[in-house]
Structure formats: C-alpha cells, structure tokens
XYZ file of N, CA and C in Angstrom:
504
model
N 69.408 83.701 147.441
C 70.027 82.876 146.578
C 71.247 82.013 146.951
N 71.154 81.127 146.823
C 72.738 80.537 146.652
C 73.820 80.874 145.400
N 74.916 81.096 145.425
C 75.682 81.727 144.858
C 75.891 80.927 143.159
N 75.570 80.834 142.275
C 75.449 80.618 140.945
C 74.450 79.440 140.794
N 73.368 79.812 141.496
C 72.126 79.237 141.496
C 70.961 79.903 140.724
N 69.640 79.068 140.177
C 69.112 79.672 139.468
C 67.898 79.623 140.625
N 66.924 81.153 140.243
C 65.735 81.349 141.106
C 64.311 80.369 140.167
N 63.837 79.570 140.932
C 62.998 78.958 140.565
C 61.471 79.666 140.845
N 60.662 80.435 139.608
C 59.653 81.370 139.768
C 58.567 80.418 140.119
N 58.114 79.258 139.008
C 57.298 78.150 138.930
C 57.769 77.075 138.507
N 57.158 75.805 139.394
C 57.508 74.321 139.093
C 56.587 73.256 139.247
N 56.498 72.096 139.075
C 55.290 71.024 139.186
C 54.268 71.118 138.872
N 53.990 72.306 138.001
C 52.815 72.477 137.253
C 52.474 71.744 135.996
N 51.367 70.688 136.161
C 51.480 69.531 135.085
C 49.984 69.845 134.592
N 49.854 69.501 133.598
C 48.484 69.394 132.780
C 48.899 70.694 131.709
N 47.526 71.330 131.242
C 47.282 72.234 129.995
C 46.798 73.549 131.110
N 47.660 74.552 130.237
C 47.043 75.980 130.724
C 47.554 77.402 129.870
N 48.009 78.197 130.424
C 47.811 79.549 129.905
C 49.034 80.147 131.177
N 50.601 80.369 130.786
C 50.848 81.700 131.823
C 50.443 82.921 131.967
N 50.132 83.572 132.720
C 49.733 85.038 132.823
C 50.365 85.970 133.017
N 51.522 85.740 133.901
C 52.632 86.885 134.299
C 53.211 86.133 135.727
N 54.235 87.343 135.864
C 55.250 87.432 136.664
C 54.966 88.470 137.980
N 55.239 88.484 138.699
C 55.242 89.671 139.917
C 56.891 89.342 140.320
N 57.538 89.978 140.653
C 58.959 89.812 141.592
C 59.619 90.570 142.061
N 59.954 90.642 143.169
C 60.229 91.369 144.430
C 62.025 91.234 144.183
N 62.824 91.973 143.881
C 64.139 91.393 143.798
C 65.223 92.319 144.601
N 66.001 92.307 145.252
C 66.727 92.850 146.274
C 68.117 92.474 145.762
N 69.155 93.651 145.576
C 70.270 93.750 144.929
C 71.315 93.303 146.281
N 72.193 92.572 146.084
C 72.889 92.600 147.069
C 74.702 92.822 147.172
N 74.534 93.767 145.818
C 76.113 94.046 145.257
C 76.011 95.613 144.808
N 77.213 95.922 144.446
C 77.465 97.439 143.977
C 76.700 97.543 142.311
N 76.795 96.209 141.861
C 76.914 96.091 140.274
C 75.478 96.173 139.494
N 75.990 96.438 138.306
C 74.441 95.803 137.665
C 73.854 94.576 137.768
N 73.007 93.981 137.791
C 72.699 93.325 138.292
C 71.173 92.255 137.339
N 70.776 92.735 135.916
C 69.729 92.370 135.307
C 70.090 91.704 134.216
N 70.927 90.869 133.847
C 71.458 90.154 133.056
C 71.149 88.788 132.915
N 70.331 88.510 134.120
C 69.885 86.884 133.679
C 68.730 86.905 133.114
N 68.731 85.294 132.529
C 68.028 85.019 131.471
C 66.330 84.364 132.122
N 65.210 84.658 131.698
C 64.353 83.804 132.140
C 64.067 82.602 131.239
N 63.782 81.715 131.458
C 63.413 80.321 130.607
C 62.122 79.926 131.080
N 61.503 79.324 129.836
C 60.124 78.716 130.271
C 60.155 77.195 129.557
N 60.630 76.228 130.526
C 60.338 74.910 129.773
C 58.925 74.306 130.099
N 58.636 74.005 128.861
C 57.465 73.239 128.272
C 57.263 72.635 127.799
N 56.213 71.419 128.145
C 55.741 70.049 127.467
C 56.541 69.210 127.499
N 57.685 69.161 128.361
C 58.848 67.839 128.218
C 60.014 68.374 128.217
N 60.361 69.330 128.032
C 62.040 70.479 127.929
C 62.332 70.266 129.659
N 63.564 69.711 129.407
C 64.367 69.355 130.839
C 65.872 70.178 130.377
N 66.235 70.266 129.441
C 67.679 70.897 129.317
C 67.706 71.831 128.605
N 67.276 72.041 127.772
C 66.746 73.188 127.010
C 65.629 73.804 127.047
N 65.201 75.047 127.320
C 64.034 75.528 127.541
C 63.254 75.859 126.081
N 61.822 76.167 125.914
C 61.373 76.403 124.421
C 61.061 77.966 124.675
N 61.369 78.326 125.491
C 61.216 80.315 125.622
C 63.093 80.271 126.553
N 63.609 81.376 125.736
C 64.993 82.047 126.814
C 64.859 83.270 126.497
N 64.793 83.913 127.361
C 64.625 85.511 127.331
C 66.328 85.939 127.079
N 66.216 87.466 126.882
C 67.864 87.913 126.470
C 68.632 88.860 127.897
N 67.296 88.408 129.133
C 68.131 89.360 129.784
C 66.898 89.679 130.863
N 66.860 90.111 132.200
C 65.743 90.301 133.147
C 65.091 91.391 132.599
N 66.370 92.951 132.310
C 65.649 93.891 131.954
C 64.340 94.041 130.504
N 65.045 93.142 129.979
C 64.201 92.773 128.571
C 63.071 92.192 129.178
N 62.824 91.181 129.674
C 61.979 90.448 130.137
C 60.816 91.710 130.961
N 61.363 92.480 131.308
C 60.327 93.131 131.968
C 60.487 94.747 131.129
N 60.528 94.580 129.767
C 60.719 95.384 129.064
C 60.991 96.860 129.397
N 62.267 96.816 130.221
C 63.017 98.240 130.451
C 64.486 98.011 130.291
N 64.726 97.776 128.966
C 66.162 97.907 128.529
C 67.159 98.737 128.976
N 68.038 98.571 128.655
C 69.388 99.653 129.182
C 69.159 100.172 130.831
N 69.361 99.093 131.386
C 69.521 99.470 133.015
C 68.527 99.967 133.534
N 66.931 100.148 133.145
C 66.256 100.737 133.511
C 66.241 102.185 133.899
N 67.543 102.733 133.207
C 68.159 104.138 133.295
C 67.199 104.907 133.148
N 67.709 106.597 133.887
C 66.583 107.528 133.670
C 67.352 108.064 132.183
N 66.040 108.364 131.434
C 67.260 108.194 129.979
C 67.500 110.049 129.982
N 66.961 110.581 131.172
C 67.523 112.043 130.643
C 68.844 112.382 131.490
N 68.894 111.637 132.864
C 70.036 112.298 133.856
C 71.211 111.046 133.631
N 70.883 110.151 133.497
C 71.669 108.721 133.341
C 72.212 108.361 134.597
N 71.873 108.863 135.494
C 72.739 108.792 137.288
C 71.620 107.838 138.188
N 70.287 107.327 137.391
C 70.125 106.667 138.535
C 68.356 105.827 137.635
N 67.721 104.747 138.452
C 66.793 103.651 138.218
C 65.610 105.096 137.531
N 64.967 104.665 136.543
C 63.707 105.164 136.648
C 62.619 104.329 136.377
N 61.570 104.420 137.225
C 60.594 103.950 137.567
C 59.561 103.875 136.300
N 58.600 102.606 136.087
C 58.026 102.991 134.836
C 56.430 101.922 134.881
N 55.126 102.443 134.338
C 54.731 101.353 134.281
C 53.711 101.587 133.009
N 53.393 99.972 132.765
C 52.869 100.148 131.535
C 51.649 99.231 131.290
N 50.540 98.913 130.806
C 49.639 98.048 131.335
C 49.951 96.442 131.187
N 51.019 96.188 130.303
C 51.425 94.722 130.417
C 53.129 94.832 131.301
N 53.664 95.449 131.665
C 55.000 95.837 132.179
C 55.553 96.842 132.942
N 55.977 96.431 133.922
C 57.092 97.564 134.638
C 58.204 97.270 135.838
N 58.541 98.212 135.947
C 58.933 98.201 137.061
C 58.688 99.583 137.965
N 57.907 99.168 139.006
C 56.857 100.296 139.319
C 57.680 100.814 140.841
N 58.485 100.015 140.947
C 59.141 100.163 142.393
C 60.360 100.513 142.666
N 61.500 101.296 142.964
C 62.566 101.405 143.182
C 62.845 102.124 144.457
N 63.178 100.778 145.088
C 63.778 101.597 146.715
C 65.182 101.960 146.504
N 65.805 103.150 146.654
C 67.505 103.113 147.263
C 67.521 103.106 148.063
N 68.970 102.821 148.539
C 69.417 102.733 149.977
C 69.686 104.092 150.502
N 70.047 103.950 151.465
C 70.525 105.315 152.134
C 72.029 105.593 152.166
N 72.050 106.879 152.538
C 73.396 107.672 151.684
C 74.786 106.767 152.427
N 74.532 105.783 153.535
C 75.645 104.962 154.077
C 76.142 103.904 153.612
N 75.089 103.526 152.433
C 75.282 102.296 151.525
C 75.219 102.555 150.368
N 75.915 101.684 149.705
C 76.124 101.760 147.926
C 75.298 100.540 147.689
N 74.755 99.511 147.870
C 74.435 98.635 147.804
C 72.812 98.137 148.354
N 72.292 97.437 148.034
C 70.736 96.958 148.662
C 69.764 97.787 147.805
N 69.933 97.853 146.667
C 68.503 98.472 145.836
C 67.542 97.332 145.856
N 66.520 97.781 145.702
C 65.132 97.402 145.737
C 64.329 97.601 144.727
N 63.442 96.532 144.545
C 62.726 96.678 143.061
C 61.682 95.731 142.993
N 60.581 96.449 142.478
C 59.395 95.435 142.036
C 59.053 95.588 141.004
N 58.766 94.422 139.744
C 59.111 94.496 138.801
C 57.585 93.357 137.991
N 56.827 93.906 136.818
C 55.930 93.000 136.727
C 55.765 92.784 134.760
N 55.292 91.495 134.667
C 55.152 91.337 133.360
C 53.786 90.541 133.009
N 53.005 90.794 132.371
C 51.713 90.198 131.869
C 51.948 89.705 130.326
N 51.279 88.649 130.302
C 51.611 88.153 128.531
C 49.946 88.185 128.266
N 50.086 89.085 127.931
C 48.366 89.327 127.714
C 48.454 89.255 125.610
N 49.269 89.851 125.551
C 49.757 90.314 124.166
C 50.831 89.263 123.534
N 51.088 88.455 124.218
C 52.400 87.264 123.921
C 51.989 86.068 124.665
N 50.566 85.526 124.561
C 50.586 84.484 125.405
C 51.250 83.234 125.326
N 51.789 82.385 126.526
C 52.504 81.491 126.719
C 51.713 80.086 127.291
N 51.043 79.412 125.945
C 50.241 78.099 126.835
C 51.192 77.159 126.597
N 50.981 76.114 127.644
C 51.658 74.915 127.427
C 50.215 73.598 127.277
N 50.515 72.709 126.717
C 49.846 71.407 126.945
C 50.237 70.054 128.325
N 51.667 70.046 128.452
C 51.773 68.742 129.436
C 51.885 69.696 130.522
N 53.318 70.682 131.024
C 53.653 70.899 132.043
C 54.656 72.351 131.831
N 54.950 72.838 133.102
C 55.428 74.083 133.146
C 56.618 73.966 134.247
N 57.849 74.538 133.832
C 58.684 75.218 134.682
C 59.422 76.762 134.605
N 59.324 77.241 135.385
C 59.508 78.923 134.733
C 60.947 79.108 135.684
N 62.543 79.961 135.422
C 63.396 80.169 135.994
C 63.800 81.321 135.537
N 64.647 81.958 136.827
C 65.300 83.429 136.156
C 66.824 82.870 136.961
N 67.675 83.462 136.317
C 69.009 83.894 136.939
C 69.155 85.026 137.423
N 70.077 85.203 138.461
C 70.260 86.234 139.136
C 71.575 86.196 138.827
N 72.212 87.317 137.732
C 73.251 87.328 137.046
C 73.520 88.647 136.795
N 74.406 89.208 136.725
C 75.154 90.603 136.766
C 76.307 90.437 135.484
N 76.829 92.225 135.888
C 77.783 92.366 134.675
C 78.559 93.177 135.235
N 80.400 92.593 135.094
C 81.180 93.493 135.835
C 82.310 94.213 134.784
N 82.656 94.839 134.964
C 83.643 95.706 134.020
C 84.886 94.551 133.139
N 85.071 94.987 132.227
C 85.784 93.426 131.134
C 85.118 92.766 130.851
N 83.984 92.914 130.579
C 82.810 92.097 129.846
C 82.875 90.708 130.506
N 82.804 90.310 131.764
C 82.434 89.126 132.566
C 81.166 89.480 133.148
N 80.385 88.192 133.140
C 79.246 87.807 134.311
C 79.683 87.634 135.711
N 78.390 87.966 136.520
C 78.869 87.786 137.677
C 77.621 87.113 138.379
N 77.813 86.064 138.712
C 76.810 85.190 139.356
C 76.157 85.756 140.610
N 75.360 86.071 140.661
C 74.615 87.174 142.081
C 74.106 86.196 143.191
N 74.131 86.622 144.638
C 73.123 86.231 145.816
C 72.088 87.044 146.249
N 71.320 87.319 145.275
C 70.386 88.046 145.307
C 69.114 87.885 146.323
N 68.542 88.412 146.808
C 67.177 88.350 147.291
C 65.972 88.315 146.733
N 65.264 87.432 146.064
C 64.329 87.459 145.374
C 62.725 86.940 145.628
N 61.983 87.214 145.582
C 60.554 86.446 145.759
C 59.794 86.726 144.601
N 58.609 85.804 144.454
C 58.272 86.349 143.262
C 56.623 85.599 143.233
N 55.667 85.810 142.087
C 54.321 85.657 142.173
C 54.320 85.185 140.623
N 53.863 83.795 140.395
C 53.352 83.334 139.252
C 52.160 83.421 138.768
N 51.506 83.630 137.964
C 50.075 83.467 137.689
C 49.688 82.948 136.800
N 48.982 81.915 136.669
C 48.543 80.713 135.449
C 47.327 80.365 135.110
N 46.683 80.030 134.374
C 45.432 79.422 134.516
C 45.567 78.227 133.767
N 45.038 77.019 134.276
C 44.796 75.613 134.086
C 43.826 74.904 134.474
N 43.694 73.929 133.138
C 42.413 72.811 133.042
C 42.801 71.618 134.539
N 41.736 71.666 134.866
C 41.446 70.333 135.599
C 41.390 68.900 134.440
N 42.288 67.487 135.164
C 42.962 67.413 136.538
C 44.450 68.507 136.342
N 45.141 68.511 137.609
C 46.120 69.054 137.583
C 46.757 68.352 139.074
N 48.492 68.555 138.700
C 49.272 67.980 139.889
C 48.704 68.362 141.062
N 49.137 67.382 142.339
C 48.486 68.153 143.354
C 49.619 69.082 143.884
N 49.142 70.077 144.695
C 49.971 71.371 145.047
C 50.657 70.287 146.254
N 52.159 71.258 146.627
C 52.780 70.647 147.625
C 51.949 71.043 148.880
N 52.451 70.351 150.003
C 52.215 70.952 151.240
C 52.737 72.434 151.457
N 51.924 73.429 152.222
C 52.518 74.781 152.250
C 53.484 74.276 153.964
N 55.013 74.864 154.185
C 55.480 74.596 154.973
C 54.248 75.497 156.514
N 54.897 74.918 157.684
C 54.178 75.596 158.815
C 54.640 77.237 159.246
N 53.607 77.589 159.877
C 54.226 78.850 160.375
C 55.374 79.152 160.636
N 55.879 78.472 161.637
C 57.004 78.740 162.393
C 58.377 78.856 161.261
N 58.370 77.812 159.906
C 59.595 77.532 159.102
C 58.998 79.105 158.177
N 57.911 79.514 158.179
C 57.675 80.604 157.138
C 58.242 82.045 158.030
N 58.243 81.981 158.899
C 58.625 83.258 159.972
C 60.035 84.011 159.943
N 60.103 84.597 159.903
C 61.319 85.695 159.295
C 61.748 86.311 160.510
N 62.772 86.384 161.389
C 62.799 87.446 162.529
C 64.371 88.009 162.272
C-alpha cells in the first residue's frame, strides 16, 4: 500500500443492496501499533464525507485495546465470535521485530448496512507512535467484501490476466 494511501475494500457498487461483511488479511510492516485507521462507508452519493466513519481498525473488528492479551499484556490475543474476530495471529520469528500477520473478520448481521444507490468502503492503514502522533503505514493488505444486491447492477470490471496476478 502506498505511503499515506487509503485501502479500498469495495468500490464501484451501483444499485440497491446490503453490505454483509469484511474479511481482511493484514500484514504489518513496522514495529509499532497499526490499528488506528478508520473504516469508512460512502453510501448513496457520498463523496467527500462518509455516511459511516469508524473509530479505528481495532474497534471495527470488535477487539479494542490493541487486541492485547488481557492477562499477560505482552502479546496479541486471537479471538472469535459469531460476528467478528481476530482469528489469526502470525508472529515473526525471533530474528525480526516486525512482519506481524493477522486475519480479521466482521459480519454485519446485527448491525446491517443497507444502501440504495451506491457503496464504497475504505480503511486507513494508520498506526500510532509515541508522543501522540499518528503514523501512516505501508502495510500489505488484502480483503474480501461480501454484499447482496438487487438487479440491475453496474458491470464488474474485467479481471487482470494470469500473468498480472502471478507473484514470484
């Protein structure tokens, strides 16, 4: 992800529908806290200001306070619930102090997000540094968005060819 960039989870949805949920694979590329970024839902004509703006990545996935182990306070604590979780925590080997990897999910069953015209969903890769300052991050992020939609809908963009998708 480019420096100071905003990660797009979903864009180009036109029509009426219901956003069901998000799965994210998040690779942190530094040694500091990474979960301050706001998730934003731009619905029904919103462009500059979102209809829904979250308070942080950790809050969106229902695991506040750094996903910290509440007993030892020295590591991340994986958790799962029916609607949200940090189900995967992959720690680096002991030679490196960065490169944490996480799997997170959130299902909007009890808090539905419905739209009538269009939908775009973004999240910031934003960390925190000592001295009360935010740190824009360049993390490795992948996601899947789930939504239902009535017809007609906007055409889906063409998929890249197999050579573009190959990572060596």
